[in-house]
mmCIF file of C-alpha atoms and ligand atoms in Angstrom:
data_model
loop_
_atom_site.group_PDB
_atom_site.id
_atom_site.type_symbol
_atom_site.label_atom_id
_atom_site.label_comp_id
_atom_site.label_asym_id
_atom_site.label_seq_id
_atom_site.Cartn_x
_atom_site.Cartn_y
_atom_site.Cartn_z
ATOM 1 C CA UNK A 1 30.867 17.436 -10.669
ATOM 2 C CA UNK A 2 29.302 13.993 -10.350
ATOM 3 C CA UNK A 3 28.851 11.941 -13.511
ATOM 4 C CA UNK A 4 25.082 12.284 -13.247
ATOM 5 C CA UNK A 5 25.205 16.064 -13.009
ATOM 6 C CA UNK A 6 27.061 16.807 -16.222
ATOM 7 C CA UNK A 7 24.170 17.831 -18.410
ATOM 8 C CA UNK A 8 20.556 17.908 -16.986
ATOM 9 C CA UNK A 9 19.460 16.212 -13.797
ATOM 10 C CA UNK A 10 16.816 16.263 -11.103
ATOM 11 C CA UNK A 11 17.936 16.599 -7.467
ATOM 12 C CA UNK A 12 15.477 14.890 -5.152
ATOM 13 C CA UNK A 13 15.455 15.563 -1.436
ATOM 14 C CA UNK A 14 14.083 12.584 0.447
ATOM 15 C CA UNK A 15 14.631 14.576 3.609
ATOM 16 C CA UNK A 16 12.099 17.122 2.313
ATOM 17 C CA UNK A 17 9.662 14.302 1.433
ATOM 18 C CA UNK A 18 10.023 13.121 5.095
ATOM 19 C CA UNK A 19 9.511 16.718 6.297
ATOM 20 C CA UNK A 20 6.336 17.112 4.217
ATOM 21 C CA UNK A 21 5.006 13.699 5.283
ATOM 22 C CA UNK A 22 5.468 14.658 8.961
ATOM 23 C CA UNK A 23 3.919 18.110 8.423
ATOM 24 C CA UNK A 24 0.812 16.589 6.824
ATOM 25 C CA UNK A 25 0.633 13.784 9.367
ATOM 26 C CA UNK A 26 0.745 16.306 12.231
ATOM 27 C CA UNK A 27 -2.336 18.068 10.820
ATOM 28 C CA UNK A 28 -4.424 14.832 10.766
ATOM 29 C CA UNK A 29 -6.739 13.690 13.543
ATOM 30 C CA UNK A 30 -5.490 10.825 15.673
ATOM 31 C CA UNK A 31 -6.050 7.435 14.187
ATOM 32 C CA UNK A 32 -6.443 8.717 10.624
ATOM 33 C CA UNK A 33 -4.483 6.583 8.233
ATOM 34 C CA UNK A 34 -2.125 8.058 5.642
ATOM 35 C CA UNK A 35 -2.069 6.855 2.065
ATOM 36 C CA UNK A 36 0.838 8.328 0.112
ATOM 37 C CA UNK A 37 0.168 8.694 -3.602
ATOM 38 C CA UNK A 38 3.240 7.550 -5.526
ATOM 39 C CA UNK A 39 1.737 7.050 -8.973
ATOM 40 C CA UNK A 40 3.499 8.312 -12.090
ATOM 41 C CA UNK A 41 6.918 7.548 -10.660
ATOM 42 C CA UNK A 42 5.973 9.471 -7.539
ATOM 43 C CA UNK A 43 5.139 12.579 -9.566
ATOM 44 C CA UNK A 44 8.532 12.278 -11.189
ATOM 45 C CA UNK A 45 10.520 11.944 -7.953
ATOM 46 C CA UNK A 46 11.247 8.235 -8.288
ATOM 47 C CA UNK A 47 8.594 5.795 -7.086
ATOM 48 C CA UNK A 48 10.804 3.322 -5.328
ATOM 49 C CA UNK A 49 12.897 5.864 -3.422
ATOM 50 C CA UNK A 50 9.812 7.820 -2.324
ATOM 51 C CA UNK A 51 7.915 4.619 -1.421
ATOM 52 C CA UNK A 52 10.822 3.402 0.722
ATOM 53 C CA UNK A 53 10.942 6.783 2.486
ATOM 54 C CA UNK A 54 7.226 6.812 3.183
ATOM 55 C CA UNK A 55 7.206 3.184 4.278
ATOM 56 C CA UNK A 56 10.021 3.871 6.724
ATOM 57 C CA UNK A 57 8.120 6.872 8.064
ATOM 58 C CA UNK A 58 5.109 4.647 8.759
ATOM 59 C CA UNK A 59 2.702 5.458 5.933
ATOM 60 C CA UNK A 60 -0.242 3.074 6.209
ATOM 61 C CA UNK A 61 -0.879 2.688 2.475
ATOM 62 C CA UNK A 62 0.601 3.652 -0.877
ATOM 63 C CA UNK A 63 -1.238 4.190 -4.163
ATOM 64 C CA UNK A 64 -0.215 3.831 -7.759
ATOM 65 C CA UNK A 65 -2.152 4.062 -11.006
ATOM 66 C CA UNK A 66 -1.603 0.652 -12.563
ATOM 67 C CA UNK A 67 -0.282 -2.872 -12.205
ATOM 68 C CA UNK A 68 3.183 -2.126 -13.656
ATOM 69 C CA UNK A 69 3.727 0.633 -11.117
ATOM 70 C CA UNK A 70 2.551 -1.667 -8.321
ATOM 71 C CA UNK A 71 4.949 -4.452 -9.474
ATOM 72 C CA UNK A 72 7.856 -2.050 -9.614
ATOM 73 C CA UNK A 73 7.303 -1.379 -5.884
ATOM 74 C CA UNK A 74 6.754 -5.003 -4.917
ATOM 75 C CA UNK A 75 9.819 -6.080 -6.922
ATOM 76 C CA UNK A 76 11.770 -3.339 -5.146
ATOM 77 C CA UNK A 77 10.843 -4.815 -1.760
ATOM 78 C CA UNK A 78 7.976 -2.520 -0.705
ATOM 79 C CA UNK A 79 5.683 -4.511 1.567
ATOM 80 C CA UNK A 80 3.257 -1.742 2.615
ATOM 81 C CA UNK A 81 -0.367 -2.108 1.550
ATOM 82 C CA UNK A 82 -0.641 -0.940 -2.059
ATOM 83 C CA UNK A 83 -3.764 0.299 -3.845
ATOM 84 C CA UNK A 84 -4.095 0.463 -7.630
ATOM 85 C CA UNK A 85 -6.341 3.472 -8.394
ATOM 86 C CA UNK A 86 -6.965 2.620 -12.089
ATOM 87 C CA UNK A 87 -8.140 -0.374 -14.070
ATOM 88 C CA UNK A 88 -6.439 -3.753 -14.191
ATOM 89 C CA UNK A 89 -7.690 -6.316 -16.741
ATOM 90 C CA UNK A 90 -9.210 -9.291 -14.796
ATOM 91 C CA UNK A 91 -6.834 -11.730 -16.528
ATOM 92 C CA UNK A 92 -4.129 -10.269 -14.243
ATOM 93 C CA UNK A 93 -5.988 -11.101 -11.061
ATOM 94 C CA UNK A 94 -3.418 -13.761 -10.190
ATOM 95 C CA UNK A 95 -0.675 -11.128 -10.091
ATOM 96 C CA UNK A 96 -2.741 -8.895 -7.867
ATOM 97 C CA UNK A 97 -3.490 -11.730 -5.499
ATOM 98 C CA UNK A 98 0.085 -13.200 -5.586
ATOM 99 C CA UNK A 99 1.550 -9.840 -4.692
ATOM 100 C CA UNK A 100 -1.006 -8.767 -2.116
ATOM 101 C CA UNK A 101 -2.046 -5.762 -4.129
ATOM 102 C CA UNK A 102 -5.378 -4.015 -3.465
ATOM 103 C CA UNK A 103 -7.402 -3.312 -6.576
ATOM 104 C CA UNK A 104 -9.950 -0.525 -7.068
ATOM 105 C CA UNK A 105 -13.333 -1.831 -8.291
ATOM 106 C CA UNK A 106 -15.354 0.680 -10.231
ATOM 107 C CA UNK A 107 -18.550 -1.114 -11.276
ATOM 108 C CA UNK A 108 -20.542 -4.325 -10.750
ATOM 109 C CA UNK A 109 -19.431 -5.947 -13.980
ATOM 110 C CA UNK A 110 -15.749 -5.596 -13.133
ATOM 111 C CA UNK A 111 -16.442 -6.803 -9.589
ATOM 112 C CA UNK A 112 -18.047 -9.915 -11.011
ATOM 113 C CA UNK A 113 -15.107 -10.494 -13.386
ATOM 114 C CA UNK A 114 -12.531 -10.131 -10.604
ATOM 115 C CA UNK A 115 -14.574 -12.365 -8.328
ATOM 116 C CA UNK A 116 -14.940 -15.046 -10.991
ATOM 117 C CA UNK A 117 -11.197 -14.989 -11.678
ATOM 118 C CA UNK A 118 -10.524 -15.341 -7.914
ATOM 119 C CA UNK A 119 -12.954 -18.249 -7.508
ATOM 120 C CA UNK A 120 -11.241 -19.928 -10.470
ATOM 121 C CA UNK A 121 -7.804 -19.445 -8.814
ATOM 122 C CA UNK A 122 -9.084 -20.408 -5.351
ATOM 123 C CA UNK A 123 -7.963 -16.981 -4.060
ATOM 124 C CA UNK A 124 -9.452 -13.796 -2.717
ATOM 125 C CA UNK A 125 -8.665 -10.302 -3.860
ATOM 126 C CA UNK A 126 -8.601 -7.332 -1.557
ATOM 127 C CA UNK A 127 -10.471 -4.444 -3.115
ATOM 128 C CA UNK A 128 -11.621 -0.853 -2.529
ATOM 129 C CA UNK A 129 -14.888 0.238 -4.063
ATOM 130 C CA UNK A 130 -14.755 3.562 -5.987
ATOM 131 C CA UNK A 131 -17.811 5.821 -5.934
ATOM 132 C CA UNK A 132 -18.464 8.424 -8.603
ATOM 133 C CA UNK A 133 -19.939 11.300 -6.573
ATOM 134 C CA UNK A 134 -19.366 13.974 -9.160
ATOM 135 C CA UNK A 135 -15.900 13.576 -10.700
ATOM 136 C CA UNK A 136 -17.566 11.710 -13.581
ATOM 137 C CA UNK A 137 -14.606 9.443 -14.083
ATOM 138 C CA UNK A 138 -14.383 5.982 -12.457
ATOM 139 C CA UNK A 139 -16.718 4.533 -9.860
ATOM 140 C CA UNK A 140 -20.160 3.193 -9.052
ATOM 141 C CA UNK A 141 -22.755 5.904 -9.630
ATOM 142 C CA UNK A 142 -24.524 7.099 -6.530
ATOM 143 C CA UNK A 143 -28.321 7.270 -6.203
ATOM 144 C CA UNK A 144 -30.770 4.987 -8.024
ATOM 145 C CA UNK A 145 -29.612 1.366 -7.664
ATOM 146 C CA UNK A 146 -26.030 2.510 -6.752
ATOM 147 C CA UNK A 147 -26.092 1.172 -3.203
ATOM 148 C CA UNK A 148 -27.768 -2.031 -4.336
ATOM 149 C CA UNK A 149 -25.054 -2.649 -6.917
ATOM 150 C CA UNK A 150 -22.359 -1.979 -4.327
ATOM 151 C CA UNK A 151 -24.022 -4.454 -1.985
ATOM 152 C CA UNK A 152 -24.023 -7.061 -4.686
ATOM 153 C CA UNK A 153 -20.295 -6.415 -5.366
ATOM 154 C CA UNK A 154 -19.159 -6.592 -1.723
ATOM 155 C CA UNK A 155 -20.929 -9.944 -1.277
ATOM 156 C CA UNK A 156 -19.178 -11.608 -4.175
ATOM 157 C CA UNK A 157 -17.220 -14.699 -2.962
ATOM 158 C CA UNK A 158 -13.859 -13.794 -4.489
ATOM 159 C CA UNK A 159 -13.612 -10.272 -3.065
ATOM 160 C CA UNK A 160 -12.433 -9.076 0.263
ATOM 161 C CA UNK A 161 -13.857 -5.563 0.349
ATOM 162 C CA UNK A 162 -11.662 -3.492 2.665
ATOM 163 C CA UNK A 163 -12.368 0.073 1.604
ATOM 164 C CA UNK A 164 -14.526 2.585 -0.228
ATOM 165 C CA UNK A 165 -13.460 5.920 -1.684
ATOM 166 C CA UNK A 166 -14.374 8.804 -3.908
ATOM 167 C CA UNK A 167 -12.385 11.528 -5.650
ATOM 168 C CA UNK A 168 -13.086 15.276 -5.622
ATOM 169 C CA UNK A 169 -13.209 17.386 -8.771
ATOM 170 C CA UNK A 170 -12.651 20.851 -7.259
ATOM 171 C CA UNK A 171 -11.441 20.435 -3.669
ATOM 172 C CA UNK A 172 -8.300 22.344 -4.569
ATOM 173 C CA UNK A 173 -10.119 25.301 -6.034
ATOM 174 C CA UNK A 174 -11.316 28.372 -4.120
ATOM 175 C CA UNK A 175 -14.730 29.934 -4.296
ATOM 176 C CA UNK A 176 -18.194 29.313 -2.936
ATOM 177 C CA UNK A 177 -19.275 27.328 -5.950
ATOM 178 C CA UNK A 178 -16.385 24.849 -5.671
ATOM 179 C CA UNK A 179 -16.906 24.575 -1.929
ATOM 180 C CA UNK A 180 -20.588 23.731 -2.460
ATOM 181 C CA UNK A 181 -19.692 21.168 -5.118
ATOM 182 C CA UNK A 182 -17.156 19.464 -2.870
ATOM 183 C CA UNK A 183 -19.563 19.382 0.065
ATOM 184 C CA UNK A 184 -22.244 17.884 -2.184
ATOM 185 C CA UNK A 185 -19.811 15.209 -3.324
ATOM 186 C CA UNK A 186 -18.933 14.434 0.278
ATOM 187 C CA UNK A 187 -22.636 14.251 1.229
ATOM 188 C CA UNK A 188 -23.351 11.853 -1.667
ATOM 189 C CA UNK A 189 -20.363 9.706 -0.561
ATOM 190 C CA UNK A 190 -21.558 9.517 3.067
ATOM 191 C CA UNK A 191 -25.212 8.903 2.082
ATOM 192 C CA UNK A 192 -24.283 6.032 -0.194
ATOM 193 C CA UNK A 193 -22.037 4.442 2.443
ATOM 194 C CA UNK A 194 -24.890 4.765 4.972
ATOM 195 C CA UNK A 195 -27.268 3.054 2.556
ATOM 196 C CA UNK A 196 -24.756 0.184 2.093
ATOM 197 C CA UNK A 197 -24.438 -0.082 5.869
ATOM 198 C CA UNK A 198 -28.191 -0.261 6.223
ATOM 199 C CA UNK A 199 -27.989 -3.138 3.768
ATOM 200 C CA UNK A 200 -25.745 -4.924 6.229
ATOM 201 C CA UNK A 201 -22.155 -4.153 5.128
ATOM 202 C CA UNK A 202 -19.631 -1.705 6.532
ATOM 203 C CA UNK A 203 -16.256 -0.726 5.109
ATOM 204 C CA UNK A 204 -13.154 -0.743 7.302
ATOM 205 C CA UNK A 205 -11.522 2.207 5.447
ATOM 206 C CA UNK A 206 -13.521 5.111 4.021
ATOM 207 C CA UNK A 207 -11.373 7.742 2.246
ATOM 208 C CA UNK A 208 -11.831 10.742 -0.021
ATOM 209 C CA UNK A 209 -9.376 13.513 0.838
ATOM 210 C CA UNK A 210 -6.851 14.418 -1.857
ATOM 211 C CA UNK A 211 -4.351 17.262 -1.219
ATOM 212 C CA UNK A 212 -6.979 19.960 -1.736
ATOM 213 C CA UNK A 213 -9.334 18.462 0.827
ATOM 214 C CA UNK A 214 -6.620 17.685 3.332
ATOM 215 C CA UNK A 215 -5.891 21.398 3.394
ATOM 216 C CA UNK A 216 -9.388 22.830 3.163
ATOM 217 C CA UNK A 217 -11.826 20.255 4.500
ATOM 218 C CA UNK A 218 -10.381 18.502 7.574
ATOM 219 C CA UNK A 219 -13.813 17.187 8.447
ATOM 220 C CA UNK A 220 -13.526 14.951 5.343
ATOM 221 C CA UNK A 221 -10.447 13.073 6.512
ATOM 222 C CA UNK A 222 -12.563 10.071 7.654
ATOM 223 C CA UNK A 223 -10.470 6.867 8.087
ATOM 224 C CA UNK A 224 -7.644 7.732 5.670
ATOM 225 C CA UNK A 225 -6.365 10.666 3.591
ATOM 226 C CA UNK A 226 -4.861 10.368 0.130
ATOM 227 C CA UNK A 227 -2.512 13.268 -0.627
ATOM 228 C CA UNK A 228 -0.100 13.382 -3.517
ATOM 229 C CA UNK A 229 0.869 16.907 -4.432
ATOM 230 C CA UNK A 230 1.330 18.070 -0.789
ATOM 231 C CA UNK A 231 3.920 15.351 -0.246
ATOM 232 C CA UNK A 232 6.012 16.838 -2.995
ATOM 233 C CA UNK A 233 5.797 20.319 -1.551
ATOM 234 C CA UNK A 234 3.119 22.005 -3.605
ATOM 235 C CA UNK A 235 -0.581 22.823 -3.385
ATOM 236 C CA UNK A 236 -0.423 24.859 -0.143
ATOM 237 C CA UNK A 237 -0.335 28.368 -1.521
ATOM 238 C CA UNK A 238 -0.902 29.953 1.893
ATOM 239 C CA UNK A 239 1.990 28.029 3.441
ATOM 240 C CA UNK A 240 -0.152 26.586 6.258
ATOM 241 C CA UNK A 241 1.886 23.401 6.502
ATOM 242 C CA UNK A 242 5.367 24.767 5.826
ATOM 243 C CA UNK A 243 6.016 22.308 3.030
ATOM 244 C CA UNK A 244 9.261 22.138 1.126
ATOM 245 C CA UNK A 245 9.888 21.442 -2.600
ATOM 246 C CA UNK A 246 11.467 18.028 -3.113
ATOM 247 C CA UNK A 247 12.733 18.339 -6.696
ATOM 248 C CA UNK A 248 15.208 20.713 -8.302
ATOM 249 C CA UNK A 249 15.247 20.430 -12.084
ATOM 250 C CA UNK A 250 18.809 21.393 -12.987
ATOM 251 C CA UNK A 251 20.912 21.884 -16.064
ATOM 252 C CA UNK A 252 24.267 23.422 -16.912
ATOM 253 C CA UNK A 253 25.604 26.038 -19.283
ATOM 254 C CA UNK A 254 27.427 24.152 -22.008
ATOM 255 C CA UNK A 255 28.485 26.923 -24.365
ATOM 256 C CA UNK A 256 28.545 30.723 -24.476
ATOM 257 C CA UNK A 257 28.168 32.763 -27.705
ATOM 258 C CA UNK A 258 28.246 36.476 -28.388
ATOM 259 C CA UNK A 259 25.811 37.954 -30.952
ATOM 260 C CA UNK A 260 25.240 41.464 -32.232
ATOM 261 C CA UNK A 261 21.794 43.091 -32.053
ATOM 262 C CA UNK A 262 19.383 41.819 -34.733
ATOM 263 C CA UNK A 263 20.437 38.123 -34.550
ATOM 264 C CA UNK A 264 17.604 35.643 -34.855
ATOM 265 C CA UNK A 265 17.783 32.773 -32.301
ATOM 266 C CA UNK A 266 16.757 29.117 -32.683
ATOM 267 C CA UNK A 267 14.091 27.380 -34.784
ATOM 268 C CA UNK A 268 11.523 29.673 -36.334
ATOM 269 C CA UNK A 269 13.548 32.780 -35.458
ATOM 270 C CA UNK A 270 11.010 33.460 -32.749
ATOM 271 C CA UNK A 271 13.441 35.656 -30.880
ATOM 272 C CA UNK A 272 15.728 38.311 -32.275
ATOM 273 C CA UNK A 273 18.390 39.923 -30.100
ATOM 274 C CA UNK A 274 17.738 43.600 -29.331
ATOM 275 C CA UNK A 275 21.256 44.330 -28.098
ATOM 276 C CA UNK A 276 24.681 42.743 -28.208
ATOM 277 C CA UNK A 277 23.930 39.529 -26.339
ATOM 278 C CA UNK A 278 25.947 36.991 -24.379
ATOM 279 C CA UNK A 279 23.897 33.886 -24.973
ATOM 280 C CA UNK A 280 24.239 30.643 -23.033
ATOM 281 C CA UNK A 281 23.285 27.245 -24.474
ATOM 282 C CA UNK A 282 22.002 24.758 -21.853
ATOM 283 C CA UNK A 283 21.515 21.029 -22.353
ATOM 284 C CA UNK A 284 17.821 20.870 -21.490
ATOM 285 C CA UNK A 285 15.023 20.651 -24.024
ATOM 286 C CA UNK A 286 11.520 19.363 -24.459
ATOM 287 C CA UNK A 287 12.774 15.728 -24.531
ATOM 288 C CA UNK A 288 13.928 16.348 -20.944
ATOM 289 C CA UNK A 289 10.510 17.668 -19.989
ATOM 290 C CA UNK A 290 11.073 21.378 -20.506
ATOM 291 C CA UNK A 291 7.841 22.027 -22.377
ATOM 292 C CA UNK A 292 8.253 23.738 -25.738
ATOM 293 C CA UNK A 293 5.286 25.991 -24.994
ATOM 294 C CA UNK A 294 7.530 27.767 -22.420
ATOM 295 C CA UNK A 295 9.737 29.130 -25.274
ATOM 296 C CA UNK A 296 10.441 32.821 -24.681
ATOM 297 C CA UNK A 297 8.198 32.767 -21.584
ATOM 298 C CA UNK A 298 10.368 31.825 -18.674
ATOM 299 C CA UNK A 299 13.573 32.572 -16.741
ATOM 300 C CA UNK A 300 15.928 30.280 -14.839
ATOM 301 C CA UNK A 301 18.064 30.898 -11.811
ATOM 302 C CA UNK A 302 21.768 31.013 -12.605
ATOM 303 C CA UNK A 303 24.707 32.731 -10.863
ATOM 304 C CA UNK A 304 23.361 35.536 -8.688
ATOM 305 C CA UNK A 305 20.081 36.095 -10.517
ATOM 306 C CA UNK A 306 17.860 34.986 -13.326
ATOM 307 C CA UNK A 307 18.399 34.554 -17.053
ATOM 308 C CA UNK A 308 15.539 34.868 -19.570
ATOM 309 C CA UNK A 309 15.056 31.871 -21.845
ATOM 310 C CA UNK A 310 15.315 32.994 -25.458
ATOM 311 C CA UNK A 311 14.119 31.433 -28.727
ATOM 312 C CA UNK A 312 12.274 28.187 -29.343
ATOM 313 C CA UNK A 313 13.106 25.406 -26.864
ATOM 314 C CA UNK A 314 14.650 22.599 -28.907
ATOM 315 C CA UNK A 315 14.463 18.857 -28.253
ATOM 316 C CA UNK A 316 17.732 18.677 -26.363
ATOM 317 C CA UNK A 317 18.773 22.224 -25.569
ATOM 318 C CA UNK A 318 17.697 25.803 -25.318
ATOM 319 C CA UNK A 319 19.252 29.274 -25.014
ATOM 320 C CA UNK A 320 19.327 31.681 -22.089
ATOM 321 C CA UNK A 321 20.459 35.351 -22.042
ATOM 322 C CA UNK A 322 23.468 35.687 -19.792
ATOM 323 C CA UNK A 323 24.279 39.302 -20.709
ATOM 324 C CA UNK A 324 23.454 40.473 -17.231
ATOM 325 C CA UNK A 325 24.898 37.421 -15.541
ATOM 326 C CA UNK A 326 28.661 37.849 -16.196
ATOM 327 C CA UNK A 327 29.343 35.697 -13.130
ATOM 328 C CA UNK A 328 27.824 32.713 -14.992
ATOM 329 C CA UNK A 329 30.083 30.860 -17.366
ATOM 330 C CA UNK A 330 30.489 27.544 -19.125
ATOM 331 C CA UNK A 331 29.752 24.860 -16.485
ATOM 332 C CA UNK A 332 27.505 27.029 -14.298
ATOM 333 C CA UNK A 333 24.519 25.322 -12.801
ATOM 334 C CA UNK A 334 21.072 26.468 -13.894
ATOM 335 C CA UNK A 335 17.908 25.791 -11.878
ATOM 336 C CA UNK A 336 14.915 25.377 -14.137
ATOM 337 C CA UNK A 337 12.580 24.955 -11.201
ATOM 338 C CA UNK A 338 12.986 24.030 -7.578
ATOM 339 C CA UNK A 339 14.087 26.240 -4.753
ATOM 340 C CA UNK A 340 14.742 29.620 -6.328
ATOM 341 C CA UNK A 341 13.036 29.205 -9.666
ATOM 342 C CA UNK A 342 9.393 28.731 -8.807
ATOM 343 C CA UNK A 343 7.581 25.729 -10.222
ATOM 344 C CA UNK A 344 4.261 27.554 -9.752
ATOM 345 C CA UNK A 345 5.462 30.481 -11.841
ATOM 346 C CA UNK A 346 6.742 28.117 -14.537
ATOM 347 C CA UNK A 347 3.457 26.184 -14.552
ATOM 348 C CA UNK A 348 1.478 29.447 -14.899
ATOM 349 C CA UNK A 349 3.727 30.448 -17.847
ATOM 350 C CA UNK A 350 3.022 27.088 -19.474
ATOM 351 C CA UNK A 351 -0.714 27.402 -18.847
ATOM 352 C CA UNK A 352 -0.680 24.239 -16.761
ATOM 353 C CA UNK A 353 -0.385 22.953 -13.202
ATOM 354 C CA UNK A 354 2.711 21.988 -11.204
ATOM 355 C CA UNK A 355 1.726 18.306 -11.423
ATOM 356 C CA UNK A 356 2.258 18.279 -15.237
ATOM 357 C CA UNK A 357 5.721 19.860 -15.111
ATOM 358 C CA UNK A 358 6.932 17.451 -12.423
ATOM 359 C CA UNK A 359 5.578 14.429 -14.296
ATOM 360 C CA UNK A 360 7.084 15.789 -17.547
ATOM 361 C CA UNK A 361 10.689 15.437 -16.327
ATOM 362 C CA UNK A 362 11.602 12.551 -18.578
ATOM 363 C CA UNK A 363 13.374 9.246 -18.176
ATOM 364 C CA UNK A 364 16.527 10.718 -19.731
ATOM 365 C CA UNK A 365 16.979 12.948 -16.724
ATOM 366 C CA UNK A 366 18.886 11.130 -13.983
ATOM 367 C CA UNK A 367 17.429 11.482 -10.495
ATOM 368 C CA UNK A 368 20.142 12.428 -7.985
ATOM 369 C CA UNK A 369 19.152 11.817 -4.376
ATOM 370 C CA UNK A 370 20.612 14.579 -2.233
ATOM 371 C CA UNK A 371 19.136 16.949 0.273
ATOM 372 C CA UNK A 372 18.869 20.681 -0.205
HETATM 373 C C1 LIG B 1 -3.840 11.334 -7.992
HETATM 374 C C2 LIG B 1 -4.884 10.983 -7.040
HETATM 375 C C3 LIG B 1 -4.828 11.485 -5.696
HETATM 376 C C4 LIG B 1 -3.794 12.494 -5.243
HETATM 377 O O1 LIG B 1 -4.153 13.760 -5.706
HETATM 378 P P1 LIG B 1 -3.372 15.073 -5.236
HETATM 379 O O2 LIG B 1 -4.153 16.184 -5.809
HETATM 380 O O3 LIG B 1 -2.003 14.982 -5.819
HETATM 381 O O4 LIG B 1 -3.364 15.065 -3.760
HETATM 382 C C5 LIG B 1 -5.776 11.038 -4.808
HETATM 383 N N1 LIG B 1 -6.747 10.173 -5.173
HETATM 384 C C6 LIG B 1 -6.855 9.733 -6.441
HETATM 385 C C7 LIG B 1 -7.951 8.792 -6.782
HETATM 386 C C8 LIG B 1 -5.947 10.127 -7.429
HETATM 387 O O5 LIG B 1 -6.080 9.695 -8.642
#
């Protein structure tokens, strides 16, 4: 047992990241650029390790959410083009420029602030313009004076405006209504770009496809796609791309106890044994990212089968019923999610999406890079 695998750990397969990258890449039209989304510590997989893998594979761009995430990659030696999708305060423009980081610009006022900071520094900042076509989050609004504002922004002296993008609200959801909404967003995106072009400016890189759109709307690939979830092996329920999971969230049985029927288990006594029970204690709790709302609602792979999780999940441990898993003992490995314990099933049980459970795996959990 390696030192990192003594309690709770996450096994990360960079080989499977590579496999997924190639599978997605193979589905893209020729010449389409690939931006790999590695924000939030690469959805929990380790930003630097994943970024190095994607860079070596030839990814054209990487994206993160904020300046600190971008600096982690630059400090780690990543030289690929890097886009910050979220806000950066204009007083940090020098760091963006010094480190050749591309910043998203989401309205005219911020464009003016970045430009003014650049003029003051005697620098130029590479930016992508975000359009709000229906996500109602960041971005220039379309319609009205939208295109006019964008034209004003792209002509500012401090900005080098390389790209334009939008983000879909329901590209990953099925149904005619979601499809119509996504198509309407795409139409608004294209219409606004056309208006800007008529005003005399064209963007080198137009991009809008997140994982959902890469799968369902290939006609929206444009100059670059922007998948996150697919890279990590999820989001393709029909298995079109043959993706592989890249993370196994693992723990180990630390202790085994025997209780008679009628024994309350854990905080709140929310589970009471119904039979003589061989109960395992594992060293994974909500501080590791095993959400407490999963208490009494999930099962983990151990030995030759599954063991039901019993009682409230504590901060640092939880209990699993090993009565029917006599082959499992102290020291046995337990897969919380990954290859045999489905992340999708666990996310459903938690009332959430796979994204959240991957991101929830906390800093306390060592990442162990090995292929599976
Ligand atoms: C997170 C994010 C993505 C990636 O989304 P997935 O659903 O994981 O593919 C793409 N674009 C933007 C702007 C994002 O914030």
